[in-house]
mmCIF file of C-alpha atoms in Angstrom:
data_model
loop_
_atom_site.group_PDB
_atom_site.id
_atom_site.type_symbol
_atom_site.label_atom_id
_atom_site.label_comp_id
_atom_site.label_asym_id
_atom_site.label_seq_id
_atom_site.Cartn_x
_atom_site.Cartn_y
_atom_site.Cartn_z
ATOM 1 C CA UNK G 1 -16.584 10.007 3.655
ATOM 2 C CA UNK G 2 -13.397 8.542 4.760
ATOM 3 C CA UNK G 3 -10.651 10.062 5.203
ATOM 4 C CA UNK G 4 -6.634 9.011 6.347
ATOM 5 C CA UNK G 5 -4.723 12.351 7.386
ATOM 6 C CA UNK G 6 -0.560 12.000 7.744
ATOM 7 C CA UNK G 7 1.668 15.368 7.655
ATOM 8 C CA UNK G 8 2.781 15.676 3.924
ATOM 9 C CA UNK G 9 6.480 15.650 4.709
ATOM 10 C CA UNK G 10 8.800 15.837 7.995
ATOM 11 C CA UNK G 11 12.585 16.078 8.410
ATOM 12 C CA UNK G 12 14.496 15.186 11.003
ATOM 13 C CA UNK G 13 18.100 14.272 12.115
ATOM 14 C CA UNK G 14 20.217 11.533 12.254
ATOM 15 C CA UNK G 15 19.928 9.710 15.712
ATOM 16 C CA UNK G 16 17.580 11.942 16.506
ATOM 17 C CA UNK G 17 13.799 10.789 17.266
ATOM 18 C CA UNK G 18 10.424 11.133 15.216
ATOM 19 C CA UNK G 19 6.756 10.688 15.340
ATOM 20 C CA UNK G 20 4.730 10.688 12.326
ATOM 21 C CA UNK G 21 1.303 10.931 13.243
ATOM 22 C CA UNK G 22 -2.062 9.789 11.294
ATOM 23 C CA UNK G 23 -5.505 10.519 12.308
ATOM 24 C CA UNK G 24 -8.602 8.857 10.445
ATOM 25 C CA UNK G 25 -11.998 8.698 10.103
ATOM 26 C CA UNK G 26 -14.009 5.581 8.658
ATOM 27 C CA UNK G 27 -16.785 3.520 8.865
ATOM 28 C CA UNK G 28 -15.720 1.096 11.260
ATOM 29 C CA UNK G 29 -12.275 -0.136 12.201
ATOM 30 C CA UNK G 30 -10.490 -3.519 11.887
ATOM 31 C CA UNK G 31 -7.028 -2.524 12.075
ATOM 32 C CA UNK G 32 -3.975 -0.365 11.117
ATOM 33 C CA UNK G 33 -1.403 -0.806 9.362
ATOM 34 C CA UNK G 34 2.015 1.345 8.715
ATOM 35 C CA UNK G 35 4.093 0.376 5.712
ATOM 36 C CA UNK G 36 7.731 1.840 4.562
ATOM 37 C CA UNK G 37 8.226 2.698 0.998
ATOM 38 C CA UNK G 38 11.746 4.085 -0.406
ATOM 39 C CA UNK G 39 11.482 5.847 -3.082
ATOM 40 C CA UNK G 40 10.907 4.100 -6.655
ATOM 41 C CA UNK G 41 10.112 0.583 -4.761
ATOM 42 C CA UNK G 42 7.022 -0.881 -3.603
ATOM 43 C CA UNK G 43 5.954 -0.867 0.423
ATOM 44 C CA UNK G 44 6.916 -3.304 2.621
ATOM 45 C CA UNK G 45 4.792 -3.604 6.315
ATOM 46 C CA UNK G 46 6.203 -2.598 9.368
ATOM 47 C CA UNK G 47 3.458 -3.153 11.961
ATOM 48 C CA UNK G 48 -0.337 -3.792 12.261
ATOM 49 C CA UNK G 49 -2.215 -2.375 15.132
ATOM 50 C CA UNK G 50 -5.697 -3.526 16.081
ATOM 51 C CA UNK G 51 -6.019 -3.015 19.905
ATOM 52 C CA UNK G 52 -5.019 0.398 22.107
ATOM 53 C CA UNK G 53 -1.526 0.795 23.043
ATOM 54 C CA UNK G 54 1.937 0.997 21.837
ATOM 55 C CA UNK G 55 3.798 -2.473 19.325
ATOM 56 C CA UNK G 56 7.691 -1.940 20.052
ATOM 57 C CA UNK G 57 9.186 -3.389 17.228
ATOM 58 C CA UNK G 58 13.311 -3.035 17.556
ATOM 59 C CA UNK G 59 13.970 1.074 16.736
ATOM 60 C CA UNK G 60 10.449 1.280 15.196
ATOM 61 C CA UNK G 61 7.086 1.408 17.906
ATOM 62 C CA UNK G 62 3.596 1.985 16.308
ATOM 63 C CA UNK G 63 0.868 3.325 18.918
ATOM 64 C CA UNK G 64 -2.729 3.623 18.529
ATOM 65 C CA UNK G 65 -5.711 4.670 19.969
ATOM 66 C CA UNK G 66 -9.219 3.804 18.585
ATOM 67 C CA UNK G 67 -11.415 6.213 20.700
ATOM 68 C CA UNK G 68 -9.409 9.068 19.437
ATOM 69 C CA UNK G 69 -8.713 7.979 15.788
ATOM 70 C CA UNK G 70 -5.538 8.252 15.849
ATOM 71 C CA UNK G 71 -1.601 6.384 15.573
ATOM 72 C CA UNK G 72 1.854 7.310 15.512
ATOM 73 C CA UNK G 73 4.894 6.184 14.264
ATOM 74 C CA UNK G 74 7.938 6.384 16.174
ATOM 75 C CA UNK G 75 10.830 6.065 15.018
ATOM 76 C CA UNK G 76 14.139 5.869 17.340
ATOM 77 C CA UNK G 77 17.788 6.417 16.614
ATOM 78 C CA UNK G 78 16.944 7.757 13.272
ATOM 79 C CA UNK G 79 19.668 6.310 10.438
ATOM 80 C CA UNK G 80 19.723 7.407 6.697
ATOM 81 C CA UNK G 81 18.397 4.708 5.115
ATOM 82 C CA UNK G 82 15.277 5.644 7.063
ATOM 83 C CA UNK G 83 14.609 8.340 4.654
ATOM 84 C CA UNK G 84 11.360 7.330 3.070
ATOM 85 C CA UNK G 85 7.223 7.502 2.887
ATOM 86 C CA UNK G 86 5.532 6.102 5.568
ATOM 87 C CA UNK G 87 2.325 4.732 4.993
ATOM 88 C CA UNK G 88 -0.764 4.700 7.254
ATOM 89 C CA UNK G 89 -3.589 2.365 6.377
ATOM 90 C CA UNK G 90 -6.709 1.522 8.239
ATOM 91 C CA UNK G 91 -9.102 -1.453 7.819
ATOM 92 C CA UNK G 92 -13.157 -0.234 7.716
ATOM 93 C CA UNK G 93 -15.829 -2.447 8.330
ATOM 94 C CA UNK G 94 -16.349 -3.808 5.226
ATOM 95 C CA UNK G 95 -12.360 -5.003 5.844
ATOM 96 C CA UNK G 96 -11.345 -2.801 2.848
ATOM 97 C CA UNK G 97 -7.759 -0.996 3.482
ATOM 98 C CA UNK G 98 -7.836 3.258 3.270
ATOM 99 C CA UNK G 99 -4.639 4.353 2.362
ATOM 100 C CA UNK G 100 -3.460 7.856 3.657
ATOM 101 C CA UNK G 101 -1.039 9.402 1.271
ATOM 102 C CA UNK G 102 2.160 8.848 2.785
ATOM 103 C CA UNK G 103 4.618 10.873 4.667
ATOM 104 C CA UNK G 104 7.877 11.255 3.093
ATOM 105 C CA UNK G 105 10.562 11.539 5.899
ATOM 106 C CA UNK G 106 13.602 13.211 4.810
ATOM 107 C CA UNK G 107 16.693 12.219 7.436
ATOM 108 C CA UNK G 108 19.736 15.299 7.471
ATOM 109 C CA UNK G 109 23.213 14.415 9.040
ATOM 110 C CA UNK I 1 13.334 -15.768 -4.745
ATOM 111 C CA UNK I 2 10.042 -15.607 -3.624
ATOM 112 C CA UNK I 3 7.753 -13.079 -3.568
ATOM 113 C CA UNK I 4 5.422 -11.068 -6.345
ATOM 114 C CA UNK I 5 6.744 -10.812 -9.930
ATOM 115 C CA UNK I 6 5.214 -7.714 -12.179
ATOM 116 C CA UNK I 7 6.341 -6.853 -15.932
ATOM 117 C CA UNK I 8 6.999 -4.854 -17.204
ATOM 118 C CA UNK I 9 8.435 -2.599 -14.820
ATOM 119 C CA UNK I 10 8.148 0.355 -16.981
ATOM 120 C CA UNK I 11 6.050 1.263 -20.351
ATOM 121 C CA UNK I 12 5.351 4.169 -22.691
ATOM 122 C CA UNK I 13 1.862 3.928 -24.257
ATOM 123 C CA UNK I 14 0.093 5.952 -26.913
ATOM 124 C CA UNK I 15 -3.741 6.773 -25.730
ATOM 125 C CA UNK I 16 -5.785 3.702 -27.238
ATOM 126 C CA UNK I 17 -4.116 0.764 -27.264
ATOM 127 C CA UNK I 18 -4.403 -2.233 -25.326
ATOM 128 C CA UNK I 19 -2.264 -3.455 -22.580
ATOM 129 C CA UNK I 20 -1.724 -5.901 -20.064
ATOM 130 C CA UNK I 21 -0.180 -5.862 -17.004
ATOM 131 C CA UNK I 22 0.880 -9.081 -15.222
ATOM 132 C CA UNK I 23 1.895 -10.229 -11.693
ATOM 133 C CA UNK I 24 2.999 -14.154 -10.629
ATOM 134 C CA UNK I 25 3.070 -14.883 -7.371
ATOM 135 C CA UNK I 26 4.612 -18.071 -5.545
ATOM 136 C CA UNK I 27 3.015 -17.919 -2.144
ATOM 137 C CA UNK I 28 0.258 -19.649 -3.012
ATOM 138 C CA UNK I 29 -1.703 -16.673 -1.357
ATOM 139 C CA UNK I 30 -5.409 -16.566 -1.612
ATOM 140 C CA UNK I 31 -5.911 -12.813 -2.451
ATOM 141 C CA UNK I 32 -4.690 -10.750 -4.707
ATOM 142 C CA UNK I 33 -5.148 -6.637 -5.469
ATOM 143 C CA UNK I 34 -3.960 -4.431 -7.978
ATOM 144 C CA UNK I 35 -3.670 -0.824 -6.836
ATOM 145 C CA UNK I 36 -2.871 2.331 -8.469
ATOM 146 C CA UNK I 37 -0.496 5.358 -6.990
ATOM 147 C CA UNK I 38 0.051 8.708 -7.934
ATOM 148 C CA UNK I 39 1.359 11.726 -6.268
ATOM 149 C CA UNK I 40 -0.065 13.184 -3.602
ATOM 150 C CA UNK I 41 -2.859 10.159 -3.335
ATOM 151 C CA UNK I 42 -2.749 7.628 -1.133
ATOM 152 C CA UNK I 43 -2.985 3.964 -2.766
ATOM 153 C CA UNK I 44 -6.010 3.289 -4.884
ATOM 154 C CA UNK I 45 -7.806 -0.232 -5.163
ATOM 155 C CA UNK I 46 -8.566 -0.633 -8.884
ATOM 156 C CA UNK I 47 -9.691 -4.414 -8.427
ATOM 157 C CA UNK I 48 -9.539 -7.833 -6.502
ATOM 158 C CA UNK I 49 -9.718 -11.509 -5.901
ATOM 159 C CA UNK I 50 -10.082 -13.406 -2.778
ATOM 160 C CA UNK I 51 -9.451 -16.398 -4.156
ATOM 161 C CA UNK I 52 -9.240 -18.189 -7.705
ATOM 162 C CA UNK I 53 -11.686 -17.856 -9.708
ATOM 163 C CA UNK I 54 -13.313 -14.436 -8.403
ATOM 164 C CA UNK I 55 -12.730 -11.068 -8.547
ATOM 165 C CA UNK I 56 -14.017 -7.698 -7.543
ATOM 166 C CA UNK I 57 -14.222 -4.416 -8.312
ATOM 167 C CA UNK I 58 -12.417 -1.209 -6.018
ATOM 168 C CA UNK I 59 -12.138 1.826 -5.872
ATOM 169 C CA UNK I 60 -11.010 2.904 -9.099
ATOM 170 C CA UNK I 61 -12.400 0.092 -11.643
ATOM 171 C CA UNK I 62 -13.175 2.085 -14.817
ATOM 172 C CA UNK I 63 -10.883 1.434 -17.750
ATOM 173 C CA UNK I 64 -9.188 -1.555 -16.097
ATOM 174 C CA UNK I 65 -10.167 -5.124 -16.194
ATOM 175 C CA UNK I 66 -8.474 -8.653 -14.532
ATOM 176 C CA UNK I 67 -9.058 -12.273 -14.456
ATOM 177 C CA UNK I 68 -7.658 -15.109 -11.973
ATOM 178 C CA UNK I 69 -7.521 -18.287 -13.996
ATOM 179 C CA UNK I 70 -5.016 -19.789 -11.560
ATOM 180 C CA UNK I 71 -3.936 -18.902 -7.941
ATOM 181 C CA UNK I 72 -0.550 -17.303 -8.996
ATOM 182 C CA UNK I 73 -1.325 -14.956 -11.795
ATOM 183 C CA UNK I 74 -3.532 -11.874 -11.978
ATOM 184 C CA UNK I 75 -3.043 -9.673 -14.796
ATOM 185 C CA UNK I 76 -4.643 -6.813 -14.979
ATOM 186 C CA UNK I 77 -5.506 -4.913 -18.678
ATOM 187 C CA UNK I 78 -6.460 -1.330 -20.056
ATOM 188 C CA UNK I 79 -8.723 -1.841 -22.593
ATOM 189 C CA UNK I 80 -7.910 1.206 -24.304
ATOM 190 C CA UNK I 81 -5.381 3.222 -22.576
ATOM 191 C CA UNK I 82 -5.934 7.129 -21.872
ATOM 192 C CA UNK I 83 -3.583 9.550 -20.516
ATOM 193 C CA UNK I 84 -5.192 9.420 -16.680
ATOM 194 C CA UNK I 85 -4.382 6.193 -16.534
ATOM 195 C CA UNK I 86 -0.465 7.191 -16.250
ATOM 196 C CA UNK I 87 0.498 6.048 -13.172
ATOM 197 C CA UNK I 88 2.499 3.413 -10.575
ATOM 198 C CA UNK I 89 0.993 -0.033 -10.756
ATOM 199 C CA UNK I 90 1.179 -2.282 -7.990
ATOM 200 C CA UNK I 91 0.165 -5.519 -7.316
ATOM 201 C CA UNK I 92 -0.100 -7.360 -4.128
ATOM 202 C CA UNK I 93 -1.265 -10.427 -2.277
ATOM 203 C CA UNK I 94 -1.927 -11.550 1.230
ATOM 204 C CA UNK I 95 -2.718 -14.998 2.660
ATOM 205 C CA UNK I 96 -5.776 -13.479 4.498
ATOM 206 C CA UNK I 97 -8.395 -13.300 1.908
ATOM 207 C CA UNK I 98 -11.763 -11.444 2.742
ATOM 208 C CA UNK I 99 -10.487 -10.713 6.423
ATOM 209 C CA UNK I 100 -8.744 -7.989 5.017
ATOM 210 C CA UNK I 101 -6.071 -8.002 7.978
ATOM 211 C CA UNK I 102 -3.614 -9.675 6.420
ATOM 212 C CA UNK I 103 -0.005 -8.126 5.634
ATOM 213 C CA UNK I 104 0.267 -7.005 2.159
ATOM 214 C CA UNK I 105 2.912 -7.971 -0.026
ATOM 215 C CA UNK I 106 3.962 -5.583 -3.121
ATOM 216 C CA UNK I 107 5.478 -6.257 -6.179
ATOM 217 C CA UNK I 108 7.839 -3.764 -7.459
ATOM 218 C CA UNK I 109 5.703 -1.912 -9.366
ATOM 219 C CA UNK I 110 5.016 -1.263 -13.177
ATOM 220 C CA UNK I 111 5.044 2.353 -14.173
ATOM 221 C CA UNK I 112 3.194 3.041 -16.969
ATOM 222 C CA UNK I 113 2.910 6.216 -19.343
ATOM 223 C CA UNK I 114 -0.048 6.551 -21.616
ATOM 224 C CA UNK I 115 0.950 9.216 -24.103
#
């Protein structure tokens, strides 16, 4: 079967740094995606990652590595309005998205 | 504004009746999904269209039915409405139909209780 894996919930402090890892296993791979979602509103996309190697996108850098099946998110200078679910979503090969189910990131002053 | 419009945003429904949920969209994108989320699951496709006209099936199809008359509207309906189906509703599109690589944009989500 196919399966997205994500830690359940992390917390970390402001400024501080943090990873959020996601590991998967599908049939095939076109692609992954990480999307933010606050609580009570819908996801928006952050990045899309379809070859090895890290995206740097302003505080927020998405790596990946296809032999391992695996991504992180990091996330630098950590602010409060950071606090949310991050989603990890990879593309198979019949280009159908697998959603993990979210890591809710809980930021502490 | 543009974007993805759903309504209704929220809705209490007793097991067995009917109801339709609808989303507008004004990006004139090709595809359109509706998904399901509930906690502790990741987001569940329930169905889809790549384009006007079509639509397939996802996931999670049982109980739930759509139709895409027009690029911009999608609405998606519960026959008859059991308590399982109590959950967050989403809608989305993304102007890369069939690719499936395409950023997905969300509407704000319908949350429905079936009672």
């Amino acid at each position: 079967g196919q399966n997205i894996d994500q830690p359940t919930e992390m917390t970390a402090t402001e400024g501080a740094i943090v990873q959020i890892n996601c590991t998967y296993q599908t049939s095939g791979f076109n692609g992954l995606f990480w999307y933010q979602q606050h609580a009570g509103e819908a996801p928006t996309f952050l990045s899309y990652n379809v070859l090895d190697g890290l995206e740097e996108k302003g505080r927020f850098s998405s790596f990946l590595s296809r032999s391992k099946g695996y991504s992180y998110l990091l996330l630098k200078e950590l602010q409060m309005k950071d606090s949310a679910s991050y989603l990890c979503a990879v593309v198979d090969s019949n280009y159908q998205l697998i959603w993990g189910a979210g890591t809710k990131l809980i930021i502490k002053p | 504004i543009a974007g993805i419009t759903q309504a209704p945003t929220s809705q209490i429904l007793a097991a067995g009746r009917r109801m339709t949920l609808r989303c507008t969209q004004d990006m004139r994108h090709n595809a359109m999904y509706w998904y399901r989320q509930d906690l502790g699951l990741g987001l569940r496709l329930i169905h889809y269209s790549n384009t006007a006209g079509t639509t397939g099936k996802g996931e999670v199809p049982d109980g739930y039915s759509v139709s895409r008359a027009n690029t911009d509207d999608f609405p998606l309906t519960l026959a008859s409405a059991v308590p399982s189906q109590t959950s967050v509703y989403f809608c989305a599109s993304s102007d890369a139909s069939g690719s499936g690589t395409g950023e997905l944009f969300f509407g704000e989500g319908s949350r429905l209780t079936v009672l």
